[in-house]
mmCIF file with all atom_site columns, C-alpha atoms in Angstrom:
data_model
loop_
_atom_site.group_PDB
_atom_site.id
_atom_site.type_symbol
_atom_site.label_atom_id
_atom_site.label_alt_id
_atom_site.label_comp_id
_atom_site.label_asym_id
_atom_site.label_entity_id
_atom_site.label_seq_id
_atom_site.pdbx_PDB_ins_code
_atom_site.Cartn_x
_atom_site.Cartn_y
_atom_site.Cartn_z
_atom_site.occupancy
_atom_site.B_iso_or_equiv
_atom_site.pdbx_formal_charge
_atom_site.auth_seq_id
_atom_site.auth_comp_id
_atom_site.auth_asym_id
_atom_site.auth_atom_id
_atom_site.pdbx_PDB_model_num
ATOM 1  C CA . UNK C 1 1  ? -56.577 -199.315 27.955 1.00 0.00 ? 1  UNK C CA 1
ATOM 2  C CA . UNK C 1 2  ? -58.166 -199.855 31.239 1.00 0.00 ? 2  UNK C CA 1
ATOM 3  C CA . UNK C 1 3  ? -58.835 -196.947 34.055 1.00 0.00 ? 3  UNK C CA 1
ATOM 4  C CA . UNK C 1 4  ? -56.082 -197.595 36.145 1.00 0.00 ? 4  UNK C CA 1
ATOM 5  C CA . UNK C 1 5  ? -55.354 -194.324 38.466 1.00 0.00 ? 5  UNK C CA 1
ATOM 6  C CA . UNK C 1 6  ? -51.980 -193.111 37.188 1.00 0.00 ? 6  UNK C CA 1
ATOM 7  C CA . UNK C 1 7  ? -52.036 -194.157 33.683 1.00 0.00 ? 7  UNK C CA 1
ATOM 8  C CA . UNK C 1 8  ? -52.040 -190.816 32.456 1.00 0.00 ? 8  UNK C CA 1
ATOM 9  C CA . UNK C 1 9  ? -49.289 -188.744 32.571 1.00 0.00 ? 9  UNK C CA 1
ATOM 10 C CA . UNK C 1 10 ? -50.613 -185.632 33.359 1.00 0.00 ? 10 UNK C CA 1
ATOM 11 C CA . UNK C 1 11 ? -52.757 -186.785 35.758 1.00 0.00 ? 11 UNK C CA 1
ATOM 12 C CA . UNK C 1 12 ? -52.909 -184.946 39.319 1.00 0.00 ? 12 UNK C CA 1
ATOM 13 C CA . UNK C 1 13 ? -53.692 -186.349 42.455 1.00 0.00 ? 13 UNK C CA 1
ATOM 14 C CA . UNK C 1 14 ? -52.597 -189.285 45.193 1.00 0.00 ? 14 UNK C CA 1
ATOM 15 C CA . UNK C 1 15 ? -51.792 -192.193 42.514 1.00 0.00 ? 15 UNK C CA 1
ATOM 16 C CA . UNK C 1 16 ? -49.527 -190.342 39.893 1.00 0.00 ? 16 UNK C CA 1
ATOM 17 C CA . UNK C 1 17 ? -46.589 -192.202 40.375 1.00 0.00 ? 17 UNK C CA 1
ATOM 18 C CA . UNK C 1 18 ? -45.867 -195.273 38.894 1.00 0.00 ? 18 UNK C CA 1
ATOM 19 C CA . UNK C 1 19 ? -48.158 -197.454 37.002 1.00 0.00 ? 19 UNK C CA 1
ATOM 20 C CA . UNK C 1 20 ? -47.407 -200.568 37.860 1.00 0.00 ? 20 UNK C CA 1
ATOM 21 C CA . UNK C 1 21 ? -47.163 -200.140 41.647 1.00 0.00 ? 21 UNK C CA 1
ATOM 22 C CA . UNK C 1 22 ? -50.435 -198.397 41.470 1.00 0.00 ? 22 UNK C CA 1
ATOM 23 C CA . UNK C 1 23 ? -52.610 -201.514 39.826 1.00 0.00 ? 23 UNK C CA 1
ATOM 24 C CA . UNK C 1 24 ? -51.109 -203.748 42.181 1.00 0.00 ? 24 UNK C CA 1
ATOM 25 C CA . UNK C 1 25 ? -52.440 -201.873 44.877 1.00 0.00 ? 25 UNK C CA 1
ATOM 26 C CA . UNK C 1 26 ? -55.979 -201.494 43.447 1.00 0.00 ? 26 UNK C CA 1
ATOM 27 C CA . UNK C 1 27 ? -55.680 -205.446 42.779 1.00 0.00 ? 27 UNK C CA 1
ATOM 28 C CA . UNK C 1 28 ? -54.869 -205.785 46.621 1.00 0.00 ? 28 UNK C CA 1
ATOM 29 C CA . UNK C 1 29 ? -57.340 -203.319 47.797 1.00 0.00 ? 29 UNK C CA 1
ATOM 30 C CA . UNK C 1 30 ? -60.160 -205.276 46.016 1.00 0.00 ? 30 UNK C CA 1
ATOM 31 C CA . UNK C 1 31 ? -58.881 -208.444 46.970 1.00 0.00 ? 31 UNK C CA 1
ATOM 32 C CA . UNK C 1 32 ? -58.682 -207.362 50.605 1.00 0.00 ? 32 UNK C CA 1
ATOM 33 C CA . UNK C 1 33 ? -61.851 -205.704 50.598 1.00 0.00 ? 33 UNK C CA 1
ATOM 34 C CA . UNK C 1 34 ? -63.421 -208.787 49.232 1.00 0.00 ? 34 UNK C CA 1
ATOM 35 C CA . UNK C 1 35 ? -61.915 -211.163 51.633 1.00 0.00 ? 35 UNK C CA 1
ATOM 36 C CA . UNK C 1 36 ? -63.119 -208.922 54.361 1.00 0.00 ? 36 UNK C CA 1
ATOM 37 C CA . UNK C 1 37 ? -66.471 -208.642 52.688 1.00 0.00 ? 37 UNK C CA 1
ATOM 38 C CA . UNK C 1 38 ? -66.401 -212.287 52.781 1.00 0.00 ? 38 UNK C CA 1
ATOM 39 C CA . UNK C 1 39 ? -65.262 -213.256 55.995 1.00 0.00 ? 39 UNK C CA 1
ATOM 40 C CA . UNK C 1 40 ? -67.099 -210.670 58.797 1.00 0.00 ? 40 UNK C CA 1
ATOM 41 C CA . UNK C 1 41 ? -71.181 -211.877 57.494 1.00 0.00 ? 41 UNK C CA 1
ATOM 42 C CA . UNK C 1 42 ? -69.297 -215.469 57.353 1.00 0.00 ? 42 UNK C CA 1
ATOM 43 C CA . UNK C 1 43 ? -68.070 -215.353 60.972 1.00 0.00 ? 43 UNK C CA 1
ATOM 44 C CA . UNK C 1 44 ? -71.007 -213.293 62.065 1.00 0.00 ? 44 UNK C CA 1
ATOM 45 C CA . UNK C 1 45 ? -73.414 -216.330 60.642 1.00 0.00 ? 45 UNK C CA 1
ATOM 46 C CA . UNK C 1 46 ? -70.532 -219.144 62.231 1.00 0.00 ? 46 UNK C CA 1
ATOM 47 C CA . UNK C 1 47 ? -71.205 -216.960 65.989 1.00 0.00 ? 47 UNK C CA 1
ATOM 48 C CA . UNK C 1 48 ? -74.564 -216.717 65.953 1.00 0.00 ? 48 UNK C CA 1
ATOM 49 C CA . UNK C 1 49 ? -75.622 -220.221 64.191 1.00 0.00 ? 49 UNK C CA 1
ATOM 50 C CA . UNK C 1 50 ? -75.560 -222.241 67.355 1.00 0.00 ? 50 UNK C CA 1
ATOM 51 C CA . UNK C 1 51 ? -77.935 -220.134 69.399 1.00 0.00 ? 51 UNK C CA 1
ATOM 52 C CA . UNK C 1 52 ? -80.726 -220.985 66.514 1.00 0.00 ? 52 UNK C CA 1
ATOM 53 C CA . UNK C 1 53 ? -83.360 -223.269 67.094 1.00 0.00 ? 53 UNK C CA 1
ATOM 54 C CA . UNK C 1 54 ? -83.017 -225.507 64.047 1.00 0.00 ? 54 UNK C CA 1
ATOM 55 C CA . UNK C 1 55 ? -86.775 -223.915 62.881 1.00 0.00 ? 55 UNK C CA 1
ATOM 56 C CA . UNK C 1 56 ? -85.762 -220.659 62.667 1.00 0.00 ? 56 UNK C CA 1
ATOM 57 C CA . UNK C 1 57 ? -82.344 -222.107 60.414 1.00 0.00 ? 57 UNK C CA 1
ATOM 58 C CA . UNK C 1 58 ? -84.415 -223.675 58.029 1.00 0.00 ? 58 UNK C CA 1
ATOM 59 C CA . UNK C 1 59 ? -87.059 -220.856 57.773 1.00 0.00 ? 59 UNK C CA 1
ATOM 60 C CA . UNK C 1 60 ? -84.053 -218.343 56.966 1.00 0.00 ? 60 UNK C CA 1
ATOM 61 C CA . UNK C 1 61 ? -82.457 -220.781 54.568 1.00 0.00 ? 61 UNK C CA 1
ATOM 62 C CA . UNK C 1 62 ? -86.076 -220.896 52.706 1.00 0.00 ? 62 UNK C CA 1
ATOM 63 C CA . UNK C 1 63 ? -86.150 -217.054 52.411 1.00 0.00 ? 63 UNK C CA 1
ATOM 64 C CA . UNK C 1 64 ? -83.012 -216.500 50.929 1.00 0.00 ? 64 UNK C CA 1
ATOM 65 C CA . UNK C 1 65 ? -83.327 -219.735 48.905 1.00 0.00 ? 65 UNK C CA 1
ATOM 66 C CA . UNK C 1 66 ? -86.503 -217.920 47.426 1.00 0.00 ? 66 UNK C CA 1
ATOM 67 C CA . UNK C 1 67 ? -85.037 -214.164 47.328 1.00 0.00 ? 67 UNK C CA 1
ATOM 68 C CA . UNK C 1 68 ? -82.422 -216.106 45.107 1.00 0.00 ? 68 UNK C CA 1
ATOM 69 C CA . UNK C 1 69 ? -84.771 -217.767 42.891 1.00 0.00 ? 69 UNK C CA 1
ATOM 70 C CA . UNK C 1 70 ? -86.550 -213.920 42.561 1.00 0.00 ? 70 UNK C CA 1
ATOM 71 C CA . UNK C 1 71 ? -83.770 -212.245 41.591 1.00 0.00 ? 71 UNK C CA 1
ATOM 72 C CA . UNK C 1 72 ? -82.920 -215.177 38.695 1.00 0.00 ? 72 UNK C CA 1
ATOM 73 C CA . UNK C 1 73 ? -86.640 -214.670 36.986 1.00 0.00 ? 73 UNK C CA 1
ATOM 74 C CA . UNK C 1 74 ? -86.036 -211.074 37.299 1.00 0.00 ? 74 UNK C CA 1
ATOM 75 C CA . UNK C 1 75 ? -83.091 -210.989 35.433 1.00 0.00 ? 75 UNK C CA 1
ATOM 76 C CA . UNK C 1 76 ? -84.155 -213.488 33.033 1.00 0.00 ? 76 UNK C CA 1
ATOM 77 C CA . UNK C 1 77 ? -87.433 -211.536 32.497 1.00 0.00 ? 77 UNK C CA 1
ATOM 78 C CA . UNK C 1 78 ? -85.662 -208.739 32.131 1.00 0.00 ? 78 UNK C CA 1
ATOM 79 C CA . UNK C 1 79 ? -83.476 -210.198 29.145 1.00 0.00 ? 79 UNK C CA 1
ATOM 80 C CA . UNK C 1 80 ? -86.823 -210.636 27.783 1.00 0.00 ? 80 UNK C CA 1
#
């Protein structure tokens, strides 16, 4: 059964009351939260990108294109 807050009837606390109303809160808590997670570094970057000199733009893009490749050999060395 999964760990949904409330599940268990003797539980104590905020979320004991009914099930159902309680996952579908969690499941629009994390999709807010991931929307929002999503959308501020997205508008930050849309803001900002104009003011770069095209340079700079393609320097950052090379970082994190690299940081990216770094973290895929370290997990697949790590499977290793």
């Amino acid at each position: 059964m999964a760990n949904i807050p409330g599940n268990h009837p003797n539980q104590i606390g905020v979320l004991s009351g009914n099930v159902h109303d309680e996952a579908g809160m969690m499941i629009v808590g994390v999709f807010a939260g991931s929307a929002l997670w999503w959308l501020l570094p997205s508008g930050g970057v849309h803001l900002v990108r104009h003011r770069l000199k095209p340079s700079i733009y393609t320097g950052i893009s090379r970082i994190a294109g690299m940081a990216l490749i770094g973290f895929a050999l370290w997990q697949l060395m790590s499977l290793l």
